[in-house]
Amino acid sequence: MTGIDDGIVESIDGATTVLLVAPSHMDSESCTDLLTRHTPARANVLCATLNAGPDDRLEVWQRYVGEELPHRTTILDGRGGDVGGGASAVSNVPSIKLEALAPDADLLDLAITVAAQIGAWTDSGSTSHLCFDSLSTLLDRYEAQEVVDLVRGLNTLCDDLGVFAHYHLDPADCSESAIAMLRPLYDAVVEHDGGGWIVSEADDGEARPSFRGTAASTDESPPPDDDRPEPVPLPHSFDTVLELVGDPIRRSLLYSLRDWSADEIPLEELLEDVHARVEAGVARDPDTRERTELQLVHTHLPKLQAEGVIDLDRGTGTITYRSNRGLESHLDYLEPLERG
């Protein structure tokens, strides 16, 4: 057996983010040990798989846990290419939602899709888990610093939303320097040293790298790479972008602001438009109209104003939206996913 013993699982019970360092052939049981830290029947599980098919992930769960599935399950197939025919078993399980990244999707597409899913579970009343399999695959596709930046953004979001996340890493498939860059980003590192499982906590004193390429433009530009799409400038950090699009009601608000044609938007008309979007199912929120409006007025509009997305004049009851191509490109990507 290669599972993590109960003592180690208990020792990391309070860790929101965990790095699982082990050879790929022996990490499956350990993965389910981490996913079942909380009762499966009351848990939401998002599995972002980059090197195995959805059917493989379902088979691992059934082998080590059994037929009882989590309360909600989403499998995000991030392998790319023509992989649509590789999920026959998952397709026959109604309770499992299957998502697939486009073949030309990049790291931002991956991050935003993960953020949208775990953000949709914020008010579900269940504990949410993210399984990311694997960082070794990402390190093979992208520069190590880009992967570090992605992890930092997702970990910050998981901390904020109370999501328990673990990331797979096969030490045989990546350099020691890359592993050293990743270790400080986690609450705990669980690894197999050849003789057994050990756990260590990240050094809180180490500086954590920021996300490159998403803040306001600087004097230095990265070297051109003809094989990658031109980056879209954002006036926000990557963490902020994930936070802005992570809440379903706030996304409906952003969709409405993006589509509004007038320079000045009457607050009452905006609230009416957002409510219509919520009722149409874009936000998939069961709350009453009154509660939704309270959230918009007291939480989401002030948040957008604090981040410079809007100017809110409470005296006149009008809003001015500051259009931004970068943020809107993310909204354009997310809206079709929500509408199905």
mmCIF file of C-alpha atoms in Angstrom:
data_model
loop_
_atom_site.group_PDB
_atom_site.id
_atom_site.type_symbol
_atom_site.label_atom_id
_atom_site.label_comp_id
_atom_site.label_asym_id
_atom_site.label_seq_id
_atom_site.Cartn_x
_atom_site.Cartn_y
_atom_site.Cartn_z
ATOM 1 C CA MET A 1 0.000 0.000 0.000
ATOM 2 C CA THR A 2 1.240 3.493 -0.838
ATOM 3 C CA GLY A 3 -1.368 5.585 0.936
ATOM 4 C CA ILE A 4 -0.537 8.327 3.408
ATOM 5 C CA ASP A 5 -0.902 7.093 6.987
ATOM 6 C CA ASP A 6 -3.597 8.552 9.215
ATOM 7 C CA GLY A 7 -1.096 10.356 11.427
ATOM 8 C CA ILE A 8 0.236 12.430 8.547
ATOM 9 C CA VAL A 9 -3.255 13.170 7.244
ATOM 10 C CA GLU A 10 -4.255 14.401 10.703
ATOM 11 C CA SER A 11 -1.123 16.532 10.982
ATOM 12 C CA ILE A 12 -2.030 18.492 7.842
ATOM 13 C CA ASP A 13 -5.744 18.759 8.594
ATOM 14 C CA GLY A 14 -5.521 22.541 8.830
ATOM 15 C CA ALA A 15 -3.452 22.960 5.668
ATOM 16 C CA THR A 16 -5.390 24.574 2.832
ATOM 17 C CA THR A 17 -2.719 23.933 0.191
ATOM 18 C CA VAL A 18 -0.566 20.789 -0.016
ATOM 19 C CA LEU A 19 2.202 19.797 -2.422
ATOM 20 C CA LEU A 20 2.211 16.007 -2.970
ATOM 21 C CA VAL A 21 5.702 14.948 -4.097
ATOM 22 C CA ALA A 22 5.831 11.309 -5.197
ATOM 23 C CA PRO A 23 6.496 9.124 -8.243
ATOM 24 C CA SER A 24 3.449 9.119 -10.493
ATOM 25 C CA HIS A 25 2.968 5.357 -10.161
ATOM 26 C CA MET A 26 2.378 5.575 -6.404
ATOM 27 C CA ASP A 27 0.440 8.791 -5.811
ATOM 28 C CA SER A 28 -3.108 7.677 -6.708
ATOM 29 C CA GLU A 29 -4.043 6.245 -3.305
ATOM 30 C CA SER A 30 -2.366 9.198 -1.601
ATOM 31 C CA CYS A 31 -4.467 11.549 -3.703
ATOM 32 C CA THR A 32 -7.702 9.985 -2.504
ATOM 33 C CA ASP A 33 -6.397 10.105 1.080
ATOM 34 C CA LEU A 34 -6.197 13.886 0.724
ATOM 35 C CA LEU A 35 -9.533 14.211 -1.086
ATOM 36 C CA THR A 36 -11.310 12.276 1.671
ATOM 37 C CA ARG A 37 -9.958 14.311 4.585
ATOM 38 C CA HIS A 38 -13.608 15.377 4.835
ATOM 39 C CA THR A 39 -16.668 13.167 4.372
ATOM 40 C CA PRO A 40 -17.128 12.604 0.596
ATOM 41 C CA ALA A 41 -20.916 12.849 0.766
ATOM 42 C CA ARG A 42 -20.562 16.441 2.006
ATOM 43 C CA ALA A 43 -17.662 17.479 -0.224
ATOM 44 C CA ASN A 44 -17.258 19.140 -3.607
ATOM 45 C CA VAL A 45 -14.325 17.856 -5.671
ATOM 46 C CA LEU A 46 -12.742 19.502 -8.710
ATOM 47 C CA CYS A 47 -10.110 17.370 -10.416
ATOM 48 C CA ALA A 48 -8.002 19.248 -12.960
ATOM 49 C CA THR A 49 -6.257 16.494 -14.885
ATOM 50 C CA LEU A 50 -3.492 17.274 -17.365
ATOM 51 C CA ASN A 51 -1.999 13.849 -17.979
ATOM 52 C CA ALA A 52 -4.797 11.300 -17.451
ATOM 53 C CA GLY A 53 -8.293 10.973 -18.829
ATOM 54 C CA PRO A 54 -11.512 11.539 -16.832
ATOM 55 C CA ASP A 55 -12.273 7.801 -16.870
ATOM 56 C CA ASP A 56 -8.871 7.161 -15.291
ATOM 57 C CA ARG A 57 -9.663 9.607 -12.497
ATOM 58 C CA LEU A 58 -13.044 7.968 -11.854
ATOM 59 C CA GLU A 59 -11.412 4.519 -11.771
ATOM 60 C CA VAL A 60 -8.868 5.667 -9.166
ATOM 61 C CA TRP A 61 -11.652 7.026 -6.949
ATOM 62 C CA GLN A 62 -13.700 3.842 -7.194
ATOM 63 C CA ARG A 63 -10.651 1.658 -6.558
ATOM 64 C CA TYR A 64 -9.606 3.350 -3.319
ATOM 65 C CA VAL A 65 -12.805 4.991 -2.031
ATOM 66 C CA GLY A 66 -15.701 3.001 -3.489
ATOM 67 C CA GLU A 67 -18.888 3.806 -5.361
ATOM 68 C CA GLU A 68 -19.913 6.708 -3.108
ATOM 69 C CA LEU A 69 -19.095 9.895 -5.006
ATOM 70 C CA PRO A 70 -18.646 13.404 -3.586
ATOM 71 C CA HIS A 71 -21.679 15.665 -3.244
ATOM 72 C CA ARG A 72 -20.545 17.518 -6.367
ATOM 73 C CA THR A 73 -17.808 16.428 -8.770
ATOM 74 C CA THR A 74 -16.274 18.237 -11.727
ATOM 75 C CA ILE A 75 -13.472 16.802 -13.835
ATOM 76 C CA LEU A 76 -11.583 19.386 -15.879
ATOM 77 C CA ASP A 77 -9.777 17.692 -18.771
ATOM 78 C CA GLY A 78 -6.764 19.862 -19.516
ATOM 79 C CA ARG A 79 -4.839 17.476 -21.744
ATOM 80 C CA GLY A 80 -5.649 19.436 -24.904
ATOM 81 C CA GLY A 81 -5.896 18.030 -28.392
ATOM 82 C CA ASP A 82 -8.624 15.651 -29.569
ATOM 83 C CA VAL A 83 -9.531 13.898 -26.300
ATOM 84 C CA GLY A 84 -13.323 14.059 -26.497
ATOM 85 C CA GLY A 85 -13.764 10.324 -26.966
ATOM 86 C CA GLY A 86 -11.891 9.323 -23.823
ATOM 87 C CA ALA A 87 -14.563 9.770 -21.157
ATOM 88 C CA SER A 88 -17.244 7.159 -21.834
ATOM 89 C CA ALA A 89 -17.590 5.962 -18.219
ATOM 90 C CA VAL A 90 -17.737 9.489 -16.779
ATOM 91 C CA SER A 91 -20.334 10.456 -19.381
ATOM 92 C CA ASN A 92 -22.645 7.791 -17.947
ATOM 93 C CA VAL A 93 -22.485 9.219 -14.411
ATOM 94 C CA PRO A 94 -25.039 12.064 -14.216
ATOM 95 C CA SER A 95 -23.614 13.506 -10.993
ATOM 96 C CA ILE A 96 -20.204 14.182 -12.578
ATOM 97 C CA LYS A 97 -19.755 17.377 -14.569
ATOM 98 C CA LEU A 98 -17.136 17.132 -17.304
ATOM 99 C CA GLU A 99 -15.299 20.197 -18.616
ATOM 100 C CA ALA A 100 -12.566 20.260 -21.265
ATOM 101 C CA LEU A 101 -10.099 23.012 -22.075
ATOM 102 C CA ALA A 102 -9.760 24.044 -25.698
ATOM 103 C CA PRO A 103 -6.677 22.679 -27.500
ATOM 104 C CA ASP A 104 -5.170 26.186 -27.662
ATOM 105 C CA ALA A 105 -5.902 27.057 -24.014
ATOM 106 C CA ASP A 106 -3.080 28.632 -22.013
ATOM 107 C CA LEU A 107 -2.296 29.014 -18.322
ATOM 108 C CA LEU A 108 -4.741 31.875 -17.850
ATOM 109 C CA ASP A 109 -7.539 29.838 -19.421
ATOM 110 C CA LEU A 110 -6.740 26.982 -17.049
ATOM 111 C CA ALA A 111 -6.624 29.264 -14.000
ATOM 112 C CA ILE A 112 -9.848 31.089 -14.831
ATOM 113 C CA THR A 113 -11.756 27.859 -15.465
ATOM 114 C CA VAL A 114 -10.617 26.468 -12.103
ATOM 115 C CA ALA A 115 -11.481 29.758 -10.376
ATOM 116 C CA ALA A 116 -14.956 29.863 -11.921
ATOM 117 C CA GLN A 117 -15.767 26.338 -10.742
ATOM 118 C CA ILE A 118 -14.598 26.635 -7.158
ATOM 119 C CA GLY A 119 -16.123 30.106 -6.971
ATOM 120 C CA ALA A 120 -19.506 28.664 -7.982
ATOM 121 C CA TRP A 121 -19.337 26.360 -4.940
ATOM 122 C CA THR A 122 -18.655 29.145 -2.433
ATOM 123 C CA ASP A 123 -22.159 29.181 -0.931
ATOM 124 C CA SER A 124 -22.917 25.466 -1.368
ATOM 125 C CA GLY A 125 -22.501 24.661 2.326
ATOM 126 C CA SER A 126 -20.054 21.834 1.513
ATOM 127 C CA THR A 127 -16.275 21.620 1.796
ATOM 128 C CA SER A 128 -14.547 22.005 -1.565
ATOM 129 C CA HIS A 129 -11.390 20.227 -2.701
ATOM 130 C CA LEU A 130 -9.124 20.822 -5.694
ATOM 131 C CA CYS A 131 -6.899 18.051 -7.063
ATOM 132 C CA PHE A 132 -4.357 19.350 -9.598
ATOM 133 C CA ASP A 133 -2.653 16.537 -11.525
ATOM 134 C CA SER A 134 -0.009 17.468 -12.309
ATOM 135 C CA LEU A 135 2.567 20.215 -11.941
ATOM 136 C CA SER A 136 5.110 17.944 -13.638
ATOM 137 C CA THR A 137 3.066 18.187 -16.844
ATOM 138 C CA LEU A 138 2.872 21.978 -16.595
ATOM 139 C CA LEU A 139 6.614 22.251 -15.998
ATOM 140 C CA ASP A 140 7.130 20.301 -19.197
ATOM 141 C CA ARG A 141 4.952 22.764 -21.140
ATOM 142 C CA TYR A 142 5.864 26.103 -19.562
ATOM 143 C CA GLU A 143 8.709 27.919 -17.870
ATOM 144 C CA ALA A 144 9.093 27.138 -14.158
ATOM 145 C CA GLN A 145 8.424 30.742 -13.144
ATOM 146 C CA GLU A 146 5.139 30.757 -15.061
ATOM 147 C CA VAL A 147 4.010 27.644 -13.192
ATOM 148 C CA VAL A 148 5.043 29.197 -9.875
ATOM 149 C CA ASP A 149 2.981 32.274 -10.732
ATOM 150 C CA LEU A 150 -0.067 30.165 -11.563
ATOM 151 C CA VAL A 151 0.210 28.183 -8.323
ATOM 152 C CA ARG A 152 0.518 31.315 -6.248
ATOM 153 C CA GLY A 153 -2.634 32.799 -7.772
ATOM 154 C CA LEU A 154 -4.681 29.642 -7.296
ATOM 155 C CA ASN A 155 -3.414 29.090 -3.750
ATOM 156 C CA THR A 156 -4.385 32.612 -2.766
ATOM 157 C CA LEU A 157 -7.867 32.013 -4.140
ATOM 158 C CA CYS A 158 -8.153 28.685 -2.300
ATOM 159 C CA ASP A 159 -7.073 30.356 0.942
ATOM 160 C CA ASP A 160 -9.706 33.055 0.478
ATOM 161 C CA LEU A 161 -12.524 30.628 -0.364
ATOM 162 C CA GLY A 162 -11.602 27.907 2.149
ATOM 163 C CA VAL A 163 -10.879 25.346 -0.575
ATOM 164 C CA PHE A 164 -8.528 22.443 0.257
ATOM 165 C CA ALA A 165 -6.120 22.014 -2.664
ATOM 166 C CA HIS A 166 -3.369 19.538 -3.374
ATOM 167 C CA TYR A 167 -1.035 19.406 -6.367
ATOM 168 C CA HIS A 168 0.748 16.347 -7.736
ATOM 169 C CA LEU A 169 4.454 16.551 -8.570
ATOM 170 C CA ASP A 170 6.698 13.713 -9.770
ATOM 171 C CA PRO A 171 10.252 14.619 -8.681
ATOM 172 C CA ALA A 172 11.721 12.438 -11.432
ATOM 173 C CA ASP A 173 10.162 14.669 -14.091
ATOM 174 C CA CYS A 174 11.335 18.081 -12.924
ATOM 175 C CA SER A 175 14.468 19.781 -11.695
ATOM 176 C CA GLU A 176 15.449 20.347 -8.071
ATOM 177 C CA SER A 177 15.440 24.088 -8.705
ATOM 178 C CA ALA A 178 11.819 23.980 -9.883
ATOM 179 C CA ILE A 179 10.782 21.990 -6.792
ATOM 180 C CA ALA A 180 12.627 24.483 -4.585
ATOM 181 C CA MET A 181 10.654 27.336 -6.178
ATOM 182 C CA LEU A 182 7.352 25.566 -5.513
ATOM 183 C CA ARG A 183 7.853 24.414 -1.913
ATOM 184 C CA PRO A 184 7.410 27.821 -0.208
ATOM 185 C CA LEU A 185 3.994 28.295 -1.849
ATOM 186 C CA TYR A 186 2.275 25.588 0.213
ATOM 187 C CA ASP A 187 1.044 25.195 3.771
ATOM 188 C CA ALA A 188 2.515 21.687 3.815
ATOM 189 C CA VAL A 189 4.608 19.401 1.614
ATOM 190 C CA VAL A 190 3.898 15.672 1.749
ATOM 191 C CA GLU A 191 6.502 13.556 -0.004
ATOM 192 C CA HIS A 192 7.713 10.004 -0.364
ATOM 193 C CA ASP A 193 11.425 9.741 0.412
ATOM 194 C CA GLY A 194 11.805 6.161 -0.775
ATOM 195 C CA GLY A 195 11.191 4.635 2.621
ATOM 196 C CA GLY A 196 7.902 6.238 3.538
ATOM 197 C CA TRP A 197 5.862 9.403 3.706
ATOM 198 C CA ILE A 198 7.118 12.528 5.454
ATOM 199 C CA VAL A 199 5.509 15.925 5.911
ATOM 200 C CA SER A 200 7.034 19.367 6.299
ATOM 201 C CA GLU A 201 5.574 22.838 6.624
ATOM 202 C CA ALA A 202 6.524 25.665 4.310
ATOM 203 C CA ASP A 203 8.780 28.390 5.658
ATOM 204 C CA ASP A 204 6.443 31.326 6.269
ATOM 205 C CA GLY A 205 9.420 33.671 6.249
ATOM 206 C CA GLU A 206 10.329 33.031 2.633
ATOM 207 C CA ALA A 207 9.268 35.617 0.096
ATOM 208 C CA ARG A 208 6.532 34.430 -2.214
ATOM 209 C CA PRO A 209 6.850 35.411 -5.900
ATOM 210 C CA SER A 210 4.214 37.591 -7.522
ATOM 211 C CA PHE A 211 2.428 36.869 -10.778
ATOM 212 C CA ARG A 212 4.428 38.274 -13.702
ATOM 213 C CA GLY A 213 2.901 39.814 -16.781
ATOM 214 C CA THR A 214 -0.531 40.747 -15.407
ATOM 215 C CA ALA A 215 0.175 43.957 -13.517
ATOM 216 C CA ALA A 216 0.266 47.365 -15.140
ATOM 217 C CA SER A 217 2.927 47.745 -17.788
ATOM 218 C CA THR A 218 6.523 48.404 -16.706
ATOM 219 C CA ASP A 219 9.550 49.803 -18.450
ATOM 220 C CA GLU A 220 10.904 46.327 -19.097
ATOM 221 C CA SER A 221 9.161 44.050 -21.599
ATOM 222 C CA PRO A 222 9.616 40.275 -21.698
ATOM 223 C CA PRO A 223 11.451 38.864 -24.693
ATOM 224 C CA PRO A 224 9.120 38.067 -27.599
ATOM 225 C CA ASP A 225 8.022 34.479 -28.173
ATOM 226 C CA ASP A 226 6.415 33.868 -31.536
ATOM 227 C CA ASP A 227 4.887 30.604 -30.342
ATOM 228 C CA ARG A 228 2.748 32.224 -27.617
ATOM 229 C CA PRO A 229 -0.202 34.615 -27.910
ATOM 230 C CA GLU A 230 0.372 38.287 -27.213
ATOM 231 C CA PRO A 231 -0.347 38.990 -23.520
ATOM 232 C CA VAL A 232 -3.358 41.146 -22.702
ATOM 233 C CA PRO A 233 -2.450 43.988 -20.295
ATOM 234 C CA LEU A 234 -4.382 44.160 -17.037
ATOM 235 C CA PRO A 235 -4.440 46.942 -14.459
ATOM 236 C CA HIS A 236 -4.816 44.312 -11.724
ATOM 237 C CA SER A 237 -2.672 41.580 -10.227
ATOM 238 C CA PHE A 238 -3.436 38.011 -11.236
ATOM 239 C CA ASP A 239 -4.804 37.315 -7.745
ATOM 240 C CA THR A 240 -7.246 40.219 -8.135
ATOM 241 C CA VAL A 241 -8.464 39.006 -11.533
ATOM 242 C CA LEU A 242 -9.227 35.557 -10.091
ATOM 243 C CA GLU A 243 -11.004 37.148 -7.126
ATOM 244 C CA LEU A 244 -13.109 39.432 -9.351
ATOM 245 C CA VAL A 245 -14.387 36.591 -11.547
ATOM 246 C CA GLY A 246 -14.607 33.997 -8.767
ATOM 247 C CA ASP A 247 -18.074 34.983 -7.461
ATOM 248 C CA PRO A 248 -21.063 34.067 -9.701
ATOM 249 C CA ILE A 249 -23.151 37.129 -8.798
ATOM 250 C CA ARG A 250 -20.199 39.449 -9.393
ATOM 251 C CA ARG A 251 -19.575 37.783 -12.768
ATOM 252 C CA SER A 252 -23.174 38.542 -13.791
ATOM 253 C CA LEU A 253 -22.579 42.143 -12.717
ATOM 254 C CA LEU A 254 -19.413 42.293 -14.806
ATOM 255 C CA TYR A 255 -21.199 40.784 -17.823
ATOM 256 C CA SER A 256 -23.861 43.497 -17.516
ATOM 257 C CA LEU A 257 -21.327 46.310 -17.187
ATOM 258 C CA ARG A 258 -19.379 44.986 -20.179
ATOM 259 C CA ASP A 259 -22.506 44.935 -22.374
ATOM 260 C CA TRP A 260 -23.896 48.348 -21.346
ATOM 261 C CA SER A 261 -23.721 50.898 -24.167
ATOM 262 C CA ALA A 262 -24.197 54.178 -22.264
ATOM 263 C CA ASP A 263 -21.340 55.943 -20.472
ATOM 264 C CA GLU A 264 -23.393 56.510 -17.310
ATOM 265 C CA ILE A 265 -25.447 53.593 -15.983
ATOM 266 C CA PRO A 266 -28.445 54.177 -13.677
ATOM 267 C CA LEU A 267 -28.032 52.005 -10.595
ATOM 268 C CA GLU A 268 -31.646 50.804 -10.568
ATOM 269 C CA GLU A 269 -31.495 49.759 -14.230
ATOM 270 C CA LEU A 270 -28.229 47.950 -13.652
ATOM 271 C CA LEU A 271 -29.676 46.015 -10.695
ATOM 272 C CA GLU A 272 -32.661 45.048 -12.848
ATOM 273 C CA ASP A 273 -30.409 43.793 -15.633
ATOM 274 C CA VAL A 274 -28.230 41.746 -13.259
ATOM 275 C CA HIS A 275 -31.316 40.227 -11.642
ATOM 276 C CA ALA A 276 -32.589 39.177 -15.090
ATOM 277 C CA ARG A 277 -29.248 37.486 -15.784
ATOM 278 C CA VAL A 278 -29.390 35.660 -12.452
ATOM 279 C CA GLU A 279 -32.948 34.468 -13.152
ATOM 280 C CA ALA A 280 -31.806 33.298 -16.602
ATOM 281 C CA GLY A 281 -29.335 31.005 -14.895
ATOM 282 C CA VAL A 282 -26.014 32.655 -15.743
ATOM 283 C CA ALA A 283 -25.091 32.934 -12.061
ATOM 284 C CA ARG A 284 -27.074 29.841 -11.027
ATOM 285 C CA ASP A 285 -27.867 31.450 -7.673
ATOM 286 C CA PRO A 286 -30.973 30.375 -5.727
ATOM 287 C CA ASP A 287 -31.101 33.480 -3.510
ATOM 288 C CA THR A 288 -34.067 35.815 -3.431
ATOM 289 C CA ARG A 289 -34.050 39.064 -5.391
ATOM 290 C CA GLU A 290 -33.762 41.124 -2.220
ATOM 291 C CA ARG A 291 -30.686 39.244 -0.996
ATOM 292 C CA THR A 292 -29.063 39.440 -4.423
ATOM 293 C CA GLU A 293 -29.553 43.214 -4.521
ATOM 294 C CA LEU A 294 -28.131 43.560 -1.013
ATOM 295 C CA GLN A 295 -25.036 41.622 -2.104
ATOM 296 C CA LEU A 296 -24.666 43.815 -5.176
ATOM 297 C CA VAL A 297 -25.073 47.132 -3.353
ATOM 298 C CA HIS A 298 -23.115 46.344 -0.197
ATOM 299 C CA THR A 299 -20.456 43.908 -1.439
ATOM 300 C CA HIS A 300 -19.896 43.615 -5.175
ATOM 301 C CA LEU A 301 -20.272 47.231 -6.343
ATOM 302 C CA PRO A 302 -17.992 48.531 -3.547
ATOM 303 C CA LYS A 303 -15.472 45.802 -4.436
ATOM 304 C CA LEU A 304 -15.434 46.846 -8.101
ATOM 305 C CA GLN A 305 -15.102 50.489 -7.086
ATOM 306 C CA ALA A 306 -12.180 49.703 -4.768
ATOM 307 C CA GLU A 307 -10.408 47.875 -7.611
ATOM 308 C CA GLY A 308 -10.984 50.729 -10.063
ATOM 309 C CA VAL A 309 -13.405 48.856 -12.308
ATOM 310 C CA ILE A 310 -16.249 51.348 -11.754
ATOM 311 C CA ASP A 311 -16.954 54.797 -10.338
ATOM 312 C CA LEU A 312 -20.100 54.771 -8.181
ATOM 313 C CA ASP A 313 -21.841 58.079 -7.497
ATOM 314 C CA ARG A 314 -24.341 57.333 -4.745
ATOM 315 C CA GLY A 315 -25.612 60.907 -4.834
ATOM 316 C CA THR A 316 -26.897 60.650 -8.403
ATOM 317 C CA GLY A 317 -27.371 56.892 -8.369
ATOM 318 C CA THR A 318 -25.190 56.411 -11.439
ATOM 319 C CA ILE A 319 -22.229 54.201 -12.296
ATOM 320 C CA THR A 320 -19.389 54.762 -14.738
ATOM 321 C CA TYR A 321 -17.716 51.591 -16.010
ATOM 322 C CA ARG A 322 -14.011 51.659 -16.839
ATOM 323 C CA SER A 323 -13.750 49.271 -19.777
ATOM 324 C CA ASN A 324 -10.642 47.052 -19.791
ATOM 325 C CA ARG A 325 -9.800 44.713 -22.668
ATOM 326 C CA GLY A 326 -7.919 42.265 -20.479
ATOM 327 C CA LEU A 327 -10.701 41.734 -17.931
ATOM 328 C CA GLU A 328 -13.329 41.577 -20.679
ATOM 329 C CA SER A 329 -11.378 38.905 -22.561
ATOM 330 C CA HIS A 330 -11.654 36.707 -19.462
ATOM 331 C CA LEU A 331 -15.389 37.403 -19.195
ATOM 332 C CA ASP A 332 -15.817 36.526 -22.874
ATOM 333 C CA TYR A 333 -14.139 33.183 -22.163
ATOM 334 C CA LEU A 334 -16.162 32.394 -19.040
ATOM 335 C CA GLU A 335 -19.693 33.326 -20.146
ATOM 336 C CA PRO A 336 -20.098 30.519 -22.743
ATOM 337 C CA LEU A 337 -18.859 28.004 -20.126
ATOM 338 C CA GLU A 338 -21.539 29.144 -17.676
ATOM 339 C CA ARG A 339 -24.312 29.092 -20.253
ATOM 340 C CA GLY A 340 -23.276 25.556 -21.304
#
